[in-house]
mmCIF file of C-alpha atoms in Angstrom:
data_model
loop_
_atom_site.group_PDB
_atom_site.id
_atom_site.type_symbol
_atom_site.label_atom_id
_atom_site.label_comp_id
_atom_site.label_asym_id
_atom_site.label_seq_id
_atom_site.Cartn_x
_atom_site.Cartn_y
_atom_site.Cartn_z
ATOM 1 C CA UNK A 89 44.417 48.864 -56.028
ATOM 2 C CA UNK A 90 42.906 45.518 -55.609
ATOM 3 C CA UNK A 91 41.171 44.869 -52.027
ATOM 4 C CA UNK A 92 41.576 41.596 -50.053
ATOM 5 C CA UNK A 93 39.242 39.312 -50.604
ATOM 6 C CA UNK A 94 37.237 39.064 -47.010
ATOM 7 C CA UNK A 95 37.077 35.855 -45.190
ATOM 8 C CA UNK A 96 33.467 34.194 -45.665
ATOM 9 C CA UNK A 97 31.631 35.087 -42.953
ATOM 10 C CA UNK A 98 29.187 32.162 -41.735
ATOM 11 C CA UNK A 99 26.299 32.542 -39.394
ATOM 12 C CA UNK A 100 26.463 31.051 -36.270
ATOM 13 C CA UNK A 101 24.145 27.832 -36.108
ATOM 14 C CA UNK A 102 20.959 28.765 -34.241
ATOM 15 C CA UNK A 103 20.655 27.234 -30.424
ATOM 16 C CA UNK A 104 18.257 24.146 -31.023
ATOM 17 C CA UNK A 105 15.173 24.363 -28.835
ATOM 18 C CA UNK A 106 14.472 23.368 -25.915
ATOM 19 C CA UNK A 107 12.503 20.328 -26.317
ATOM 20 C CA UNK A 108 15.339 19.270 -29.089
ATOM 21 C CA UNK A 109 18.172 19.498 -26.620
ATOM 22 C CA UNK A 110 15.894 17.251 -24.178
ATOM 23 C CA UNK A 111 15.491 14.890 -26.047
ATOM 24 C CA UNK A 112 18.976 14.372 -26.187
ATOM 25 C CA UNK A 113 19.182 14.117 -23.060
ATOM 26 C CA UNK A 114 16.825 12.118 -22.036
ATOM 27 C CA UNK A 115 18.355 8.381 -20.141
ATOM 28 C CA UNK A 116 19.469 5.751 -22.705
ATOM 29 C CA UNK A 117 20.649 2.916 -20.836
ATOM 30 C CA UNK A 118 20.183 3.112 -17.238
ATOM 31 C CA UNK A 119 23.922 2.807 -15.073
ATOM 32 C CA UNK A 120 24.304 2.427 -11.244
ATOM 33 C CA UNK A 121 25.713 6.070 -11.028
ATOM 34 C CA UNK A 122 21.949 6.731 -12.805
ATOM 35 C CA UNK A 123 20.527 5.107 -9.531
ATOM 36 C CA UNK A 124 22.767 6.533 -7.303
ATOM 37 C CA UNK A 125 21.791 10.178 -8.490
ATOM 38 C CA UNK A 126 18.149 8.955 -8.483
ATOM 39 C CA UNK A 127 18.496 7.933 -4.977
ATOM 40 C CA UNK A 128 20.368 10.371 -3.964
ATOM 41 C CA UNK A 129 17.580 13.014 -5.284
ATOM 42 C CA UNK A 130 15.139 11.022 -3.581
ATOM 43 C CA UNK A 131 16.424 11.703 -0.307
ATOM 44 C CA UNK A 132 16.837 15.840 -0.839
ATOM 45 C CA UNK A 133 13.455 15.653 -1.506
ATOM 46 C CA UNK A 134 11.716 13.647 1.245
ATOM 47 C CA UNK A 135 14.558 15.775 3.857
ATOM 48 C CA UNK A 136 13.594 18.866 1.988
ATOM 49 C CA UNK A 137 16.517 19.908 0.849
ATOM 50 C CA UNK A 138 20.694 19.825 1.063
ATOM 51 C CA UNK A 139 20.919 20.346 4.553
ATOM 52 C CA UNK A 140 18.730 17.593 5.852
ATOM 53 C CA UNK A 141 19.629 15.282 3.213
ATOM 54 C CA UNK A 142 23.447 16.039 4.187
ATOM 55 C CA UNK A 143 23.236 14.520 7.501
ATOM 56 C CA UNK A 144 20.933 11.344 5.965
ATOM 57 C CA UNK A 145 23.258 10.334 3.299
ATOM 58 C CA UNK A 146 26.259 11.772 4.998
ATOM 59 C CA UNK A 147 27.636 13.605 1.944
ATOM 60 C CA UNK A 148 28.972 16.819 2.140
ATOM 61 C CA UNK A 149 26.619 19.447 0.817
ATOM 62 C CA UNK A 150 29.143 20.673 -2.103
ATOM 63 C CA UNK A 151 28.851 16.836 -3.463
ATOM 64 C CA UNK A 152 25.188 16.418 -3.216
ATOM 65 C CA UNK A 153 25.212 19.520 -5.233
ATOM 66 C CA UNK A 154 27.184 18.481 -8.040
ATOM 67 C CA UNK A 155 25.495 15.343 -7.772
ATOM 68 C CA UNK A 156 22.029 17.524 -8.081
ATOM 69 C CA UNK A 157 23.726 19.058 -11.285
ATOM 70 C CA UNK A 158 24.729 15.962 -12.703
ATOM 71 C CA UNK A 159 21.460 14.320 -12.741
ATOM 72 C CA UNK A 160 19.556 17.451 -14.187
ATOM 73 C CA UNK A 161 22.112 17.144 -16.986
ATOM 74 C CA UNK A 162 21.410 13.989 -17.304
ATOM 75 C CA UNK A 163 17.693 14.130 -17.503
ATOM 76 C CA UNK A 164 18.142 17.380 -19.649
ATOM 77 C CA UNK A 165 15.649 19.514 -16.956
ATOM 78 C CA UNK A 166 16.016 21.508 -13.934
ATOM 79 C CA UNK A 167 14.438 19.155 -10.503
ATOM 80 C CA UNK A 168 14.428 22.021 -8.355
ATOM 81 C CA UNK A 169 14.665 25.244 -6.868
ATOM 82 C CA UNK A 170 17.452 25.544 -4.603
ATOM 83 C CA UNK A 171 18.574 29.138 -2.795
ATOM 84 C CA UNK A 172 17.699 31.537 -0.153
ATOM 85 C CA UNK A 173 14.231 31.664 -0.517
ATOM 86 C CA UNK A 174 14.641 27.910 0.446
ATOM 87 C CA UNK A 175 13.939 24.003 -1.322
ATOM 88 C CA UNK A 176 11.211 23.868 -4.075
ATOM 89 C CA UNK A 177 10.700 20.690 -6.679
ATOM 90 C CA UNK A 178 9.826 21.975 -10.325
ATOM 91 C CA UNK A 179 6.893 20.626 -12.167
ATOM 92 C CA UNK A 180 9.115 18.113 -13.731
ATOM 93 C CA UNK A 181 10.888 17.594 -10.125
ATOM 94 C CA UNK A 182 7.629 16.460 -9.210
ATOM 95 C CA UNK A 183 7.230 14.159 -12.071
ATOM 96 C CA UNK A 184 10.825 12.797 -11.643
ATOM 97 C CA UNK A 185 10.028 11.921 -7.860
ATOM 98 C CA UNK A 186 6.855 10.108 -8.477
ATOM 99 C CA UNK A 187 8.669 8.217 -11.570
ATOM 100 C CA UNK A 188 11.797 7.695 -9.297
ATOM 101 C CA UNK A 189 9.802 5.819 -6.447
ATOM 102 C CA UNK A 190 8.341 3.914 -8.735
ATOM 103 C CA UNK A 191 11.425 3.013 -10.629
ATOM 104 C CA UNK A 192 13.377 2.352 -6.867
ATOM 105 C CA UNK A 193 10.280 0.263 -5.346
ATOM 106 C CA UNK A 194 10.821 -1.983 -8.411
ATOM 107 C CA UNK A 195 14.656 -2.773 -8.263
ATOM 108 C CA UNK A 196 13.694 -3.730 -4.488
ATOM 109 C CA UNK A 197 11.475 -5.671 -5.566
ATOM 110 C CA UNK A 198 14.172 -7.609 -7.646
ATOM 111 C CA UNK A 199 16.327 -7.623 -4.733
ATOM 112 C CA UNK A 200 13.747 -9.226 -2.984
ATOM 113 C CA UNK A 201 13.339 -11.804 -5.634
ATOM 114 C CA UNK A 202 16.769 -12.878 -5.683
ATOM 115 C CA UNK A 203 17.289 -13.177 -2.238
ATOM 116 C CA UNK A 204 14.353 -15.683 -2.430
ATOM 117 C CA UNK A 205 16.025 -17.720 -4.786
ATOM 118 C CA UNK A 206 18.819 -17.767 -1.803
ATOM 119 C CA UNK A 207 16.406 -18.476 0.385
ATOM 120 C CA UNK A 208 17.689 -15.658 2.378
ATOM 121 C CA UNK A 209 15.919 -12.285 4.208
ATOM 122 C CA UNK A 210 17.477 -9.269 3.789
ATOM 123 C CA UNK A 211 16.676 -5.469 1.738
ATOM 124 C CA UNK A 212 14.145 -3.238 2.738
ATOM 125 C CA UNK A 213 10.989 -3.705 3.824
ATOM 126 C CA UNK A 214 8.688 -1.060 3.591
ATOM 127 C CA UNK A 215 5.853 -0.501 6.028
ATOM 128 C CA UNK A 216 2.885 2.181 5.799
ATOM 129 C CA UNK A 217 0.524 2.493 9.031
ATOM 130 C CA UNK A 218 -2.555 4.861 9.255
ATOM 131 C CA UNK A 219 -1.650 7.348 11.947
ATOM 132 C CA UNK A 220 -2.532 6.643 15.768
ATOM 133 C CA UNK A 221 -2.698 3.458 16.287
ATOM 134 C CA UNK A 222 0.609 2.995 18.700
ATOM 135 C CA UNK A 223 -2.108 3.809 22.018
ATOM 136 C CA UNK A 224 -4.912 1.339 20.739
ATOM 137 C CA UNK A 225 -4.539 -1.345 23.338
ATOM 138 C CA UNK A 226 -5.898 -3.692 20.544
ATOM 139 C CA UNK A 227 -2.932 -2.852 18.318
ATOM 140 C CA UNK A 228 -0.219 -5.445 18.507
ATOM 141 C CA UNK A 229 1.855 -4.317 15.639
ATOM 142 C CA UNK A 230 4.987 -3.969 17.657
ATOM 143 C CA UNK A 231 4.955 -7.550 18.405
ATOM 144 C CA UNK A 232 4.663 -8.460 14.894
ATOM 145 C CA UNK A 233 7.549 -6.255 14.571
ATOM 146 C CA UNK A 234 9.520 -7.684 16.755
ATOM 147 C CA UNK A 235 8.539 -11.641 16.094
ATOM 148 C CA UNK A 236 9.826 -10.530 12.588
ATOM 149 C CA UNK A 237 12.947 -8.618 13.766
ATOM 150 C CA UNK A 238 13.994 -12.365 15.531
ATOM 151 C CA UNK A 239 13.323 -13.913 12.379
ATOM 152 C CA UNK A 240 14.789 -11.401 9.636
ATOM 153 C CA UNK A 241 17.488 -9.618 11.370
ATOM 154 C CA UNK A 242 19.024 -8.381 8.306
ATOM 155 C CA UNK A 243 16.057 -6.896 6.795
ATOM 156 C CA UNK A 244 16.202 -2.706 6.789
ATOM 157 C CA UNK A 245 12.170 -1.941 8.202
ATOM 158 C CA UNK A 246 11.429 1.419 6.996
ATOM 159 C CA UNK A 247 8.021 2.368 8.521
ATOM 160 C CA UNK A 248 5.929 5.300 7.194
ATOM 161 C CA UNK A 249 2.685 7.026 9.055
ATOM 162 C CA UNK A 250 0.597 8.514 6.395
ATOM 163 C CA UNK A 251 -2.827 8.902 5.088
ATOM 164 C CA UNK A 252 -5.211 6.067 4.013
ATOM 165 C CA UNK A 253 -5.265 7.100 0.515
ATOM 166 C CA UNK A 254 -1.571 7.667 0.148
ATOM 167 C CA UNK A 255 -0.786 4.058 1.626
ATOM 168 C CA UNK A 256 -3.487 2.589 -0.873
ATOM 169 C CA UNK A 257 -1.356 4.768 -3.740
ATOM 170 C CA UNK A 258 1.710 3.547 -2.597
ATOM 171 C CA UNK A 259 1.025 -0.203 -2.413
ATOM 172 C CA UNK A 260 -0.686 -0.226 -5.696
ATOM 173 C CA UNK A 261 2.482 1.548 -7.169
ATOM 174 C CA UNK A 262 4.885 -0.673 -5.486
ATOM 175 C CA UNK A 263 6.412 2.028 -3.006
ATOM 176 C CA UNK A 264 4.686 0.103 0.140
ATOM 177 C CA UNK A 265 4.890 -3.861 1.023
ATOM 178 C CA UNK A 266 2.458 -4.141 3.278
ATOM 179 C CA UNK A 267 -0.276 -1.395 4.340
ATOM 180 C CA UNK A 268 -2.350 -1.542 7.934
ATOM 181 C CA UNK A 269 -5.351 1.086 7.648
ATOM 182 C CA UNK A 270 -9.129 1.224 8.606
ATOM 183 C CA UNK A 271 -11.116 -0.906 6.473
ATOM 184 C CA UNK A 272 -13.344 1.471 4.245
ATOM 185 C CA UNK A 273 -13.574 0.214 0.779
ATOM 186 C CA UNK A 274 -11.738 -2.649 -1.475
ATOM 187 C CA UNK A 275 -9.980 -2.939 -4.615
ATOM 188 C CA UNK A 276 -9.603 -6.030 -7.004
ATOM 189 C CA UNK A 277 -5.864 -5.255 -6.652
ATOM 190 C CA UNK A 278 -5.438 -5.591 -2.940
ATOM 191 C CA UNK A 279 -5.651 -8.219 -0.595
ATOM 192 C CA UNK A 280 -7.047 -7.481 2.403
ATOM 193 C CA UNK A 281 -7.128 -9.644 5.903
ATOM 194 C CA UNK A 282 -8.482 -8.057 9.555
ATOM 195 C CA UNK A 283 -6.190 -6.693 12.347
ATOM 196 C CA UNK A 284 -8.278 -5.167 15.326
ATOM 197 C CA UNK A 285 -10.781 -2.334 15.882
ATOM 198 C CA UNK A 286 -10.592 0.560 17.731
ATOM 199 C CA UNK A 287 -13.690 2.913 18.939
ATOM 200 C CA UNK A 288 -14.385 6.216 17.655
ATOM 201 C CA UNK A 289 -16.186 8.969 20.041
ATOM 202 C CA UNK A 290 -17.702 12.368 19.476
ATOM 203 C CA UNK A 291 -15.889 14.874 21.189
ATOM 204 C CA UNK A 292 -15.375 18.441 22.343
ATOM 205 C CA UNK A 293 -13.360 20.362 24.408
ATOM 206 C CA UNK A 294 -13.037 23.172 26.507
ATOM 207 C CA UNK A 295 -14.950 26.519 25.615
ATOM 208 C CA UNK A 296 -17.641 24.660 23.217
ATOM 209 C CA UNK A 297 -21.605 25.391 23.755
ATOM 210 C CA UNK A 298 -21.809 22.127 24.650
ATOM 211 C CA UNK A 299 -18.387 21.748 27.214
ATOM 212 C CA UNK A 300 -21.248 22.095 30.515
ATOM 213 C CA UNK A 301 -24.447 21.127 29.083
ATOM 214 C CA UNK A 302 -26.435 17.914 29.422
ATOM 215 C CA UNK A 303 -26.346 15.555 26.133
ATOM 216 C CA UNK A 304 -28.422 13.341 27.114
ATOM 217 C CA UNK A 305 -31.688 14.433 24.796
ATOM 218 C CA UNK A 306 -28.854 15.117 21.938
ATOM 219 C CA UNK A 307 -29.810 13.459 18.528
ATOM 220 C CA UNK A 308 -27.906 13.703 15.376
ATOM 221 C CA UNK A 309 -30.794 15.955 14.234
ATOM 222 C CA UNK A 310 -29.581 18.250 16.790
ATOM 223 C CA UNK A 311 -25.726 17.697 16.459
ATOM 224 C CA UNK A 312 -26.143 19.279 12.795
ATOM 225 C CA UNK A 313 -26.024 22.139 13.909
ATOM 226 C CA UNK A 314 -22.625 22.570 15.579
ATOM 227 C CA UNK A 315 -19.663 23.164 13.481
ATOM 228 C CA UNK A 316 -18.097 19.642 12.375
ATOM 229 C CA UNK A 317 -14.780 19.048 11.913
ATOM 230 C CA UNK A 318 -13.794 15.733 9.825
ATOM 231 C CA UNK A 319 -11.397 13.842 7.766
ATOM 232 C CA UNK A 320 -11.236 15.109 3.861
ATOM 233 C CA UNK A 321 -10.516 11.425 2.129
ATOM 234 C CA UNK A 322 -12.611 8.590 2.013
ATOM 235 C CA UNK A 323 -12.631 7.317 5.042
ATOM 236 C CA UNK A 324 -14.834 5.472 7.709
ATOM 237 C CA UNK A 325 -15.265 9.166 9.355
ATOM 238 C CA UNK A 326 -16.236 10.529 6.031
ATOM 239 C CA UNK A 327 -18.466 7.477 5.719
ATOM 240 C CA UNK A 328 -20.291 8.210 9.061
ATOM 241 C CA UNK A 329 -20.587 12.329 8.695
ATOM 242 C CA UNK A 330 -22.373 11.602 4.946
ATOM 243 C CA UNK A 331 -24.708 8.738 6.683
ATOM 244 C CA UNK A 332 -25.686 10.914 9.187
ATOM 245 C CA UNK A 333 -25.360 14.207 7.244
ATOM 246 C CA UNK A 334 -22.628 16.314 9.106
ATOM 247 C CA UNK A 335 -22.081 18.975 7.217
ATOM 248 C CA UNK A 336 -18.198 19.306 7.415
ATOM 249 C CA UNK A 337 -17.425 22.856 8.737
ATOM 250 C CA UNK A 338 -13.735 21.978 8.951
ATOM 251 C CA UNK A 339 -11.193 19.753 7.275
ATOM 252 C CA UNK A 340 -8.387 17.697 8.875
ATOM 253 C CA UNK A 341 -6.002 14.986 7.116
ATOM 254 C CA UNK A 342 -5.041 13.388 9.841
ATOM 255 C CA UNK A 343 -6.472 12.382 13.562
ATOM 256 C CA UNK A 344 -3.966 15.125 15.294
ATOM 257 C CA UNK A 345 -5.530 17.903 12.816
ATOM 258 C CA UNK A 346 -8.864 16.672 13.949
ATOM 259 C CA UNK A 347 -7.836 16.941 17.489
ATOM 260 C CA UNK A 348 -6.115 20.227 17.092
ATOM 261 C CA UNK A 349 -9.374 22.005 15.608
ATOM 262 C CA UNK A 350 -12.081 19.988 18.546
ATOM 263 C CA UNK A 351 -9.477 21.652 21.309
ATOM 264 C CA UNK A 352 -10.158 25.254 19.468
ATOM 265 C CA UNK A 353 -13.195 24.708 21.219
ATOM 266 C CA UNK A 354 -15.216 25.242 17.960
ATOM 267 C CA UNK A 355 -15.638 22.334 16.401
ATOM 268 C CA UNK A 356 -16.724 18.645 17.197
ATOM 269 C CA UNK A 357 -14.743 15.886 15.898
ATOM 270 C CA UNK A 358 -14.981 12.136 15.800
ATOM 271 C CA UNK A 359 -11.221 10.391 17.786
ATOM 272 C CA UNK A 360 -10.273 6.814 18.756
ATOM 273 C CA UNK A 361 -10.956 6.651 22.010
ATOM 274 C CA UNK A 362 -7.792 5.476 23.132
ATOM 275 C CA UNK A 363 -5.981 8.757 21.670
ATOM 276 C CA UNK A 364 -8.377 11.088 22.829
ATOM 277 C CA UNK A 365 -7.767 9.746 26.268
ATOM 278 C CA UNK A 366 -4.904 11.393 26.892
ATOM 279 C CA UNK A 367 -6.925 14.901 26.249
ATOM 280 C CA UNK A 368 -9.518 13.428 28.644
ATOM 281 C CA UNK A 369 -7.025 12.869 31.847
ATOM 282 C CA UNK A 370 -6.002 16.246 31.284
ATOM 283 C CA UNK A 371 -9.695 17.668 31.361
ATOM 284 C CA UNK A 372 -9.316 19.400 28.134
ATOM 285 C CA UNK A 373 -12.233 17.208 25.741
ATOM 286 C CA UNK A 374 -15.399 15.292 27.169
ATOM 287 C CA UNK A 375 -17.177 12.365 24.693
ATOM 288 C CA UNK A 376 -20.530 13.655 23.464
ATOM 289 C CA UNK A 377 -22.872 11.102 24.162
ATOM 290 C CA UNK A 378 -21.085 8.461 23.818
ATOM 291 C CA UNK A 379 -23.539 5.523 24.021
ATOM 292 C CA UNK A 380 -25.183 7.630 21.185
ATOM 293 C CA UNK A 381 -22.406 9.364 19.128
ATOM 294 C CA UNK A 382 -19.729 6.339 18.067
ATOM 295 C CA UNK A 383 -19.092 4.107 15.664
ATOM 296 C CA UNK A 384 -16.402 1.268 15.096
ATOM 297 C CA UNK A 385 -12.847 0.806 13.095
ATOM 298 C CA UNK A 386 -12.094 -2.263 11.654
ATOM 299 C CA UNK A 387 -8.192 -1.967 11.304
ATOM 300 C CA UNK A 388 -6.815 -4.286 8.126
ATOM 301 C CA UNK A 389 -3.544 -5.560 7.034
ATOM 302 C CA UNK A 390 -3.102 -5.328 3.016
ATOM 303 C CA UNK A 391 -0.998 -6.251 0.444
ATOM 304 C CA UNK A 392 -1.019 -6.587 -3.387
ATOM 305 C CA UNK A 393 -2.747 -9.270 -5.073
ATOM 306 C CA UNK A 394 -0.122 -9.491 -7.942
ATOM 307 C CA UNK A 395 2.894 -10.031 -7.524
ATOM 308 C CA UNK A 396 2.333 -12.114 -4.554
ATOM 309 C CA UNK A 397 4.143 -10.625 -1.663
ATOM 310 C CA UNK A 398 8.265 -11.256 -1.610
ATOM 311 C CA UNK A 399 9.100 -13.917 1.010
ATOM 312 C CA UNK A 400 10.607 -10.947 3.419
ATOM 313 C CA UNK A 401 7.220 -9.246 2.697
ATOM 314 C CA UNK A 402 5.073 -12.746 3.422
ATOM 315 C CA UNK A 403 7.154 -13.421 6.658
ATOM 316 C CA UNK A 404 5.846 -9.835 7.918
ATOM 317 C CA UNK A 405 2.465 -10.586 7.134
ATOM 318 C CA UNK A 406 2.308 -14.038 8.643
ATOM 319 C CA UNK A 407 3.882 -12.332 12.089
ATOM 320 C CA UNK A 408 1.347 -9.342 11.795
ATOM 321 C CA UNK A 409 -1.954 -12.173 11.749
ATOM 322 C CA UNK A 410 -0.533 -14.283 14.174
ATOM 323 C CA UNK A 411 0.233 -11.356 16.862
ATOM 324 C CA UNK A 412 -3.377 -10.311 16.618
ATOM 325 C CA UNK A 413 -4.663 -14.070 16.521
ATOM 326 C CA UNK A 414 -2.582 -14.567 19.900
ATOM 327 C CA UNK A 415 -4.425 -11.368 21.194
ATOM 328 C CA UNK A 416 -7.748 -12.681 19.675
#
């Protein structure tokens, strides 16, 4: 008896790899819905997650989801980490973000363009101040601020605090307008133009060796050999503890870490005055020295030499110099 011929059986295609079904993936032409998504990931990130970006974007946290999905489908890779063991960005999450500031800091910048051909104010204009400088009586950036707010009532400020090397980063990569930190070092690509000072004081607090002594035969010879607690960037601090040679027993990145580790009462730690003042009234730091131990903080505005500054960006700068000229 003759047997049925059997169907021909074929072998199922092998999956391609990885890096062949990325690069499928990866963006053709960019679409507003691309932005959205990019913008939209932007915020998850800087909230830290669905929850906190939820209540910025006001999106419900099932849609920011599928809106997370959508974009990792899009860009063929997973952005993040998302679950009970909390928010995490992926190696390529990380990438994405940096890429996706970049990317975002340049269509405002077009924005910004147009509405100078309109001869009109309006978009974002993003601000990045080095940290403490709302107490220095010298200060006068609020007035700028508000002298600009009069004059550009339809621009969207967005002001950051951050480090002096971040703020640098940022303006060089477009994320910044304008950046206001201590003068320290220059760049070909930035323009730079003075503020105001503040002073900086040795200090140290409650429960240090030298909290009841006598400094007045104190030399930096001696001070060398008391745990020192300074910034970890380049910096005028840094700058200052090298000159002198301070070896650095602790590190903050900011001027609250530094004040958090001089009121362990192990450390000393250089502080504007005008923030440590507060720490003073209270009677929990004393200056070391202080016609000995200081040294000044030239505060500048900067911007990037090229492009020249958008007119909503040049308005903010010509507010900023003339607040502090007024002062001056």
């Amino acid at each position: 008896m003759r047997m049925p011929a059997r169907p021909p059986v074929f072998a199922s295609p092998p999956h391609p790899p990885a890096a062949a079904r990325r690069a499928r993936a990866v963006l053709g032409q960019l679409s507003d819905m691309d932005l959205r998504l990019l913008q939209v990931f932007k915020s998850v990130v800087e909230c830290g997650g669905m929850s906190a970006a939820e209540l910025e974007l006001n999106i419900g946290t099932s849609t920011l989801s599928r809106h997370m999905k959508d974009l990792e489908t899009r860009l063929g890779m997973v952005l993040c980490r998302r679950g009970r063991a909390g928010f995490a960005l992926t190696p390529e999450g990380h990438q994405v973000y940096e890429a996706t500031l970049q990317l975002l800091g340049g269509v405002d910048l077009f924005r910004s363009r147009i509405d100078d051909i309109h001869a009109r104010m309006g978009g974002n204009l993003e601000i990045a101040i080095f940290d403490k400088t709302v107490s220095n009586p010298q200060a006068q950036i609020h007035r700028a601020i508000a002298q600009f707010h009069s004059q550009a009532p339809d621009v969207n400020l967005q002001l950051h605090v951050s480090s002096i090397n971040a703020i640098e980063r940022g303006l060089m990569d477009g994320r910044f307008h304008v950046g206001i930190i201590p003068a320290h070092r220059s760049s070909a690509s930035l323009v730079y133009r003075d503020l105001f000072a503040e002073n900086m004081q040795l200090y140290c607090a409650a429960g240090h060796d030298l909290w009841e002594q006598q400094h007045q035969a104190l030399d930096w010879e001696q001070l060398r050999s008391y745990p020192f607690a300074g910034l970890g960037y380049h910096s005028p601090n840094m700058e200052l503890s090298h000159s002198v040679r301070l070896p650095r027993a602790a590190t903050g990145f900011d001027q609250e870490s530094i004040a958090t580790l001089i009121l362990s009462g192990c450390f000393l730690g250089f502080l504007p005055d005008h923030y440590a003042a507060s720490f003073e009234n209270q009677g929990l730091m004393r200056a070391v020295r202080p016609e000995r131990f200081h040294y000044r903080c030239q505060f500048v505005a900067m911007w990037r030499l090229s492009p020249a500054p958008s007119r909503v960006a040049q308005a903010f700068i010509d507010c900023l110099l003339n607040a502090h000229t007024a002062v001056d």
